[in-house]
Amino acid sequence: MEKTLSPAWPKALCDPSGRRQAKPRDKGCTMVIDKGLGLGAFADLLDTSGDYIDIVKFGFGTSPLYPLHILREKIELALRHGMTVIPGGTLLETAVKLDLVPAFFHQVTSVGFNGIEVSDGTISLDREQRNELIKEGVALGLRVFTEYGKKIFGSRINVKDFAETAEQDLLCGADLVTVEARESGRGVGLFDERGDCREGDLNVILNVMPNLNRVLWEAPLKEQQVALIKSLGPDVHLGNIPVQDVIALETMRRGLRSDTFELQRTVAVDYMI
């Protein structure tokens, strides 16, 4: 028997806010952290949530631990879905420590990554080294995402230093500057030991940073995502999103969850999502 296709949902129900861009987008990007998904699970993720993922980060130093053909297949799948795919910043930090930066860049481009993360969450990078890594990535045609902050529990954001670092990173060619929060989202950067947003720190950053549209906030926990969406709007860039939370985050960006219901328009109008 021939199957009958279900009618599409009304556009206003898909995005009651009327604000979400389709991919490729430069507002409200979502970066997902993949901590070791198998090929089948990764393909399922992209089939169900691919429209809402802009950046996939293979977390920490996981990339070299995959069988090479699996790594390449995962990267190719993500690229076909219009995503930027990057290895975790810890891998580049390891390459710096072991004096293997040229080999790192060679392998990154060989296996198909189209972006990298430049960070110093565990090691120390002076400004000159940081500039060189950013510029090398850009010269190779990679999108470069830098990261600000240390991974040490209890570390805070020095707003003046953050603003200066971000400005220099962007001048060197970085696409976005990420605020460190680790995968836990607790006791690092913008979030206290319970994972609550340090509202005072956030308000200072909002008043000092001139390029907030170039900042990506790591926010792995739901309440952190809610706080940032309410403070900066649904077009805030958010990262380190667990793979199982991608669609849930998208509902909050669109006003399809009670936490951000106020984002909805009051009158349904005809618009494209």
PDB file of N, CA, C and O in Angstrom, residues 93 120-124 147-157 180-193 198:
ATOM      1  N   GLU A  93      47.197  21.304  22.546  1.00  0.00           N
ATOM      2  CA  GLU A  93      48.052  21.601  23.705  1.00  0.00           C
ATOM      3  C   GLU A  93      49.089  20.490  23.902  1.00  0.00           C
ATOM      4  O   GLU A  93      50.261  20.757  24.232  1.00  0.00           O
ATOM      5  N   ASP A 120      44.662  27.141  25.884  1.00  0.00           N
ATOM      6  CA  ASP A 120      45.760  26.932  26.836  1.00  0.00           C
ATOM      7  C   ASP A 120      45.178  26.648  28.216  1.00  0.00           C
ATOM      8  O   ASP A 120      45.644  27.150  29.224  1.00  0.00           O
ATOM      9  N   GLY A 121      44.153  25.815  28.231  1.00  0.00           N
ATOM     10  CA  GLY A 121      43.484  25.493  29.483  1.00  0.00           C
ATOM     11  C   GLY A 121      44.337  24.682  30.434  1.00  0.00           C
ATOM     12  O   GLY A 121      44.118  24.708  31.651  1.00  0.00           O
ATOM     13  N   THR A 122      45.303  23.936  29.887  1.00  0.00           N
ATOM     14  CA  THR A 122      46.150  23.083  30.717  1.00  0.00           C
ATOM     15  C   THR A 122      47.604  23.512  30.686  1.00  0.00           C
ATOM     16  O   THR A 122      48.326  23.383  31.679  1.00  0.00           O
ATOM     17  N   ILE A 123      48.075  24.021  29.547  1.00  0.00           N
ATOM     18  CA  ILE A 123      49.458  24.485  29.412  1.00  0.00           C
ATOM     19  C   ILE A 123      49.473  26.009  29.425  1.00  0.00           C
ATOM     20  O   ILE A 123      48.432  26.663  29.531  1.00  0.00           O
ATOM     21  N   SER A 124      50.676  26.572  29.319  1.00  0.00           N
ATOM     22  CA  SER A 124      50.826  28.017  29.187  1.00  0.00           C
ATOM     23  C   SER A 124      51.284  28.340  27.773  1.00  0.00           C
ATOM     24  O   SER A 124      52.233  27.729  27.272  1.00  0.00           O
ATOM     25  N   GLU A 147      40.067  29.587  22.732  1.00  0.00           N
ATOM     26  CA  GLU A 147      39.394  29.375  24.016  1.00  0.00           C
ATOM     27  C   GLU A 147      40.105  30.185  25.079  1.00  0.00           C
ATOM     28  O   GLU A 147      41.338  30.230  25.119  1.00  0.00           O
ATOM     29  N   TYR A 148      39.307  30.806  25.947  1.00  0.00           N
ATOM     30  CA  TYR A 148      39.870  31.576  27.046  1.00  0.00           C
ATOM     31  C   TYR A 148      39.506  30.914  28.370  1.00  0.00           C
ATOM     32  O   TYR A 148      38.344  30.576  28.606  1.00  0.00           O
ATOM     33  N   GLY A 149      40.511  30.753  29.239  1.00  0.00           N
ATOM     34  CA  GLY A 149      40.263  30.250  30.581  1.00  0.00           C
ATOM     35  C   GLY A 149      41.021  28.975  30.879  1.00  0.00           C
ATOM     36  O   GLY A 149      41.398  28.225  29.985  1.00  0.00           O
ATOM     37  N   LYS A 150      41.246  28.749  32.156  1.00  0.00           N
ATOM     38  CA  LYS A 150      41.943  27.561  32.630  1.00  0.00           C
ATOM     39  C   LYS A 150      40.939  26.512  33.105  1.00  0.00           C
ATOM     40  O   LYS A 150      39.833  26.837  33.542  1.00  0.00           O
ATOM     41  N   LYS A 151      41.351  25.252  33.026  1.00  0.00           N
ATOM     42  CA  LYS A 151      40.481  24.146  33.416  1.00  0.00           C
ATOM     43  C   LYS A 151      40.543  23.846  34.916  1.00  0.00           C
ATOM     44  O   LYS A 151      39.853  22.959  35.397  1.00  0.00           O
ATOM     45  N   ILE A 152      41.362  24.574  35.645  1.00  0.00           N
ATOM     46  CA  ILE A 152      41.526  24.330  37.078  1.00  0.00           C
ATOM     47  C   ILE A 152      40.251  24.716  37.821  1.00  0.00           C
ATOM     48  O   ILE A 152      39.697  25.802  37.612  1.00  0.00           O
ATOM     49  N   PHE A 153      39.765  23.833  38.690  1.00  0.00           N
ATOM     50  CA  PHE A 153      38.558  24.105  39.464  1.00  0.00           C
ATOM     51  C   PHE A 153      38.765  25.367  40.299  1.00  0.00           C
ATOM     52  O   PHE A 153      39.776  25.528  40.974  1.00  0.00           O
ATOM     53  N   GLY A 154      37.807  26.273  40.228  1.00  0.00           N
ATOM     54  CA  GLY A 154      37.900  27.525  40.974  1.00  0.00           C
ATOM     55  C   GLY A 154      38.414  28.697  40.160  1.00  0.00           C
ATOM     56  O   GLY A 154      38.421  29.833  40.645  1.00  0.00           O
ATOM     57  N   SER A 155      38.863  28.441  38.939  1.00  0.00           N
ATOM     58  CA  SER A 155      39.388  29.533  38.118  1.00  0.00           C
ATOM     59  C   SER A 155      38.258  30.472  37.708  1.00  0.00           C
ATOM     60  O   SER A 155      37.131  30.051  37.468  1.00  0.00           O
ATOM     61  N   ARG A 156      38.565  31.755  37.623  1.00  0.00           N
ATOM     62  CA  ARG A 156      37.579  32.783  37.292  1.00  0.00           C
ATOM     63  C   ARG A 156      38.020  33.529  36.034  1.00  0.00           C
ATOM     64  O   ARG A 156      39.144  33.396  35.559  1.00  0.00           O
ATOM     65  N   ILE A 157      37.115  34.345  35.521  1.00  0.00           N
ATOM     66  CA  ILE A 157      37.404  35.149  34.344  1.00  0.00           C
ATOM     67  C   ILE A 157      37.956  36.503  34.767  1.00  0.00           C
ATOM     68  O   ILE A 157      37.328  37.227  35.556  1.00  0.00           O
ATOM     69  N   GLU A 180      35.825  29.161  28.496  1.00  0.00           N
ATOM     70  CA  GLU A 180      36.005  27.822  29.076  1.00  0.00           C
ATOM     71  C   GLU A 180      34.991  27.537  30.183  1.00  0.00           C
ATOM     72  O   GLU A 180      34.728  28.383  31.043  1.00  0.00           O
ATOM     73  N   ALA A 181      34.402  26.325  30.147  1.00  0.00           N
ATOM     74  CA  ALA A 181      33.567  25.863  31.256  1.00  0.00           C
ATOM     75  C   ALA A 181      33.728  24.359  31.473  1.00  0.00           C
ATOM     76  O   ALA A 181      33.027  23.784  32.296  1.00  0.00           O
ATOM     77  N   ARG A 182      34.619  23.726  30.699  1.00  0.00           N
ATOM     78  CA  ARG A 182      34.814  22.285  30.748  1.00  0.00           C
ATOM     79  C   ARG A 182      33.510  21.560  30.404  1.00  0.00           C
ATOM     80  O   ARG A 182      32.485  22.167  30.114  1.00  0.00           O
ATOM     81  N   GLU A 183      33.554  20.232  30.436  1.00  0.00           N
ATOM     82  CA  GLU A 183      32.339  19.461  30.144  1.00  0.00           C
ATOM     83  C   GLU A 183      31.400  19.423  31.335  1.00  0.00           C
ATOM     84  O   GLU A 183      30.200  19.182  31.186  1.00  0.00           O
ATOM     85  N   SER A 184      31.943  19.698  32.535  1.00  0.00           N
ATOM     86  CA  SER A 184      31.117  19.640  33.742  1.00  0.00           C
ATOM     87  C   SER A 184      30.294  20.900  33.939  1.00  0.00           C
ATOM     88  O   SER A 184      29.181  20.853  34.492  1.00  0.00           O
ATOM     89  N   GLY A 185      30.833  22.053  33.527  1.00  0.00           N
ATOM     90  CA  GLY A 185      30.140  23.315  33.732  1.00  0.00           C
ATOM     91  C   GLY A 185      30.116  23.773  35.180  1.00  0.00           C
ATOM     92  O   GLY A 185      29.306  24.626  35.556  1.00  0.00           O
ATOM     93  N   ARG A 186      31.012  23.262  36.004  1.00  0.00           N
ATOM     94  CA  ARG A 186      31.014  23.607  37.428  1.00  0.00           C
ATOM     95  C   ARG A 186      32.397  24.058  37.883  1.00  0.00           C
ATOM     96  O   ARG A 186      33.401  23.414  37.591  1.00  0.00           O
ATOM     97  N   GLY A 187      32.415  25.190  38.608  1.00  0.00           N
ATOM     98  CA  GLY A 187      33.643  25.656  39.238  1.00  0.00           C
ATOM     99  C   GLY A 187      34.684  26.192  38.285  1.00  0.00           C
ATOM    100  O   GLY A 187      35.866  26.273  38.643  1.00  0.00           O
ATOM    101  N   VAL A 188      34.281  26.601  37.090  1.00  0.00           N
ATOM    102  CA  VAL A 188      35.225  27.115  36.097  1.00  0.00           C
ATOM    103  C   VAL A 188      34.600  28.292  35.366  1.00  0.00           C
ATOM    104  O   VAL A 188      33.420  28.250  34.984  1.00  0.00           O
ATOM    105  N   GLY A 189      35.391  29.337  35.166  1.00  0.00           N
ATOM    106  CA  GLY A 189      34.977  30.453  34.329  1.00  0.00           C
ATOM    107  C   GLY A 189      33.754  31.178  34.851  1.00  0.00           C
ATOM    108  O   GLY A 189      33.755  31.723  35.962  1.00  0.00           O
ATOM    109  N   LEU A 190      32.689  31.186  34.075  1.00  0.00           N
ATOM    110  CA  LEU A 190      31.485  31.942  34.398  1.00  0.00           C
ATOM    111  C   LEU A 190      30.621  31.262  35.453  1.00  0.00           C
ATOM    112  O   LEU A 190      29.732  31.895  36.023  1.00  0.00           O
ATOM    113  N   PHE A 191      30.900  29.994  35.765  1.00  0.00           N
ATOM    114  CA  PHE A 191      29.995  29.216  36.618  1.00  0.00           C
ATOM    115  C   PHE A 191      30.661  28.835  37.938  1.00  0.00           C
ATOM    116  O   PHE A 191      31.842  28.462  37.979  1.00  0.00           O
ATOM    117  N   ASP A 192      29.865  28.903  39.019  1.00  0.00           N
ATOM    118  CA  ASP A 192      30.397  28.574  40.337  1.00  0.00           C
ATOM    119  C   ASP A 192      30.406  27.062  40.548  1.00  0.00           C
ATOM    120  O   ASP A 192      30.105  26.283  39.637  1.00  0.00           O
ATOM    121  N   GLU A 193      30.752  26.647  41.760  1.00  0.00           N
ATOM    122  CA  GLU A 193      30.935  25.218  42.033  1.00  0.00           C
ATOM    123  C   GLU A 193      29.646  24.420  41.903  1.00  0.00           C
ATOM    124  O   GLU A 193      29.682  23.194  41.745  1.00  0.00           O
ATOM    125  N   ARG A 198      27.574  33.093  37.398  1.00  0.00           N
ATOM    126  CA  ARG A 198      27.993  34.237  38.198  1.00  0.00           C
ATOM    127  C   ARG A 198      27.476  35.500  37.505  1.00  0.00           C
ATOM    128  O   ARG A 198      28.117  36.047  36.619  1.00  0.00           O
TER     129      ARG A 198
END
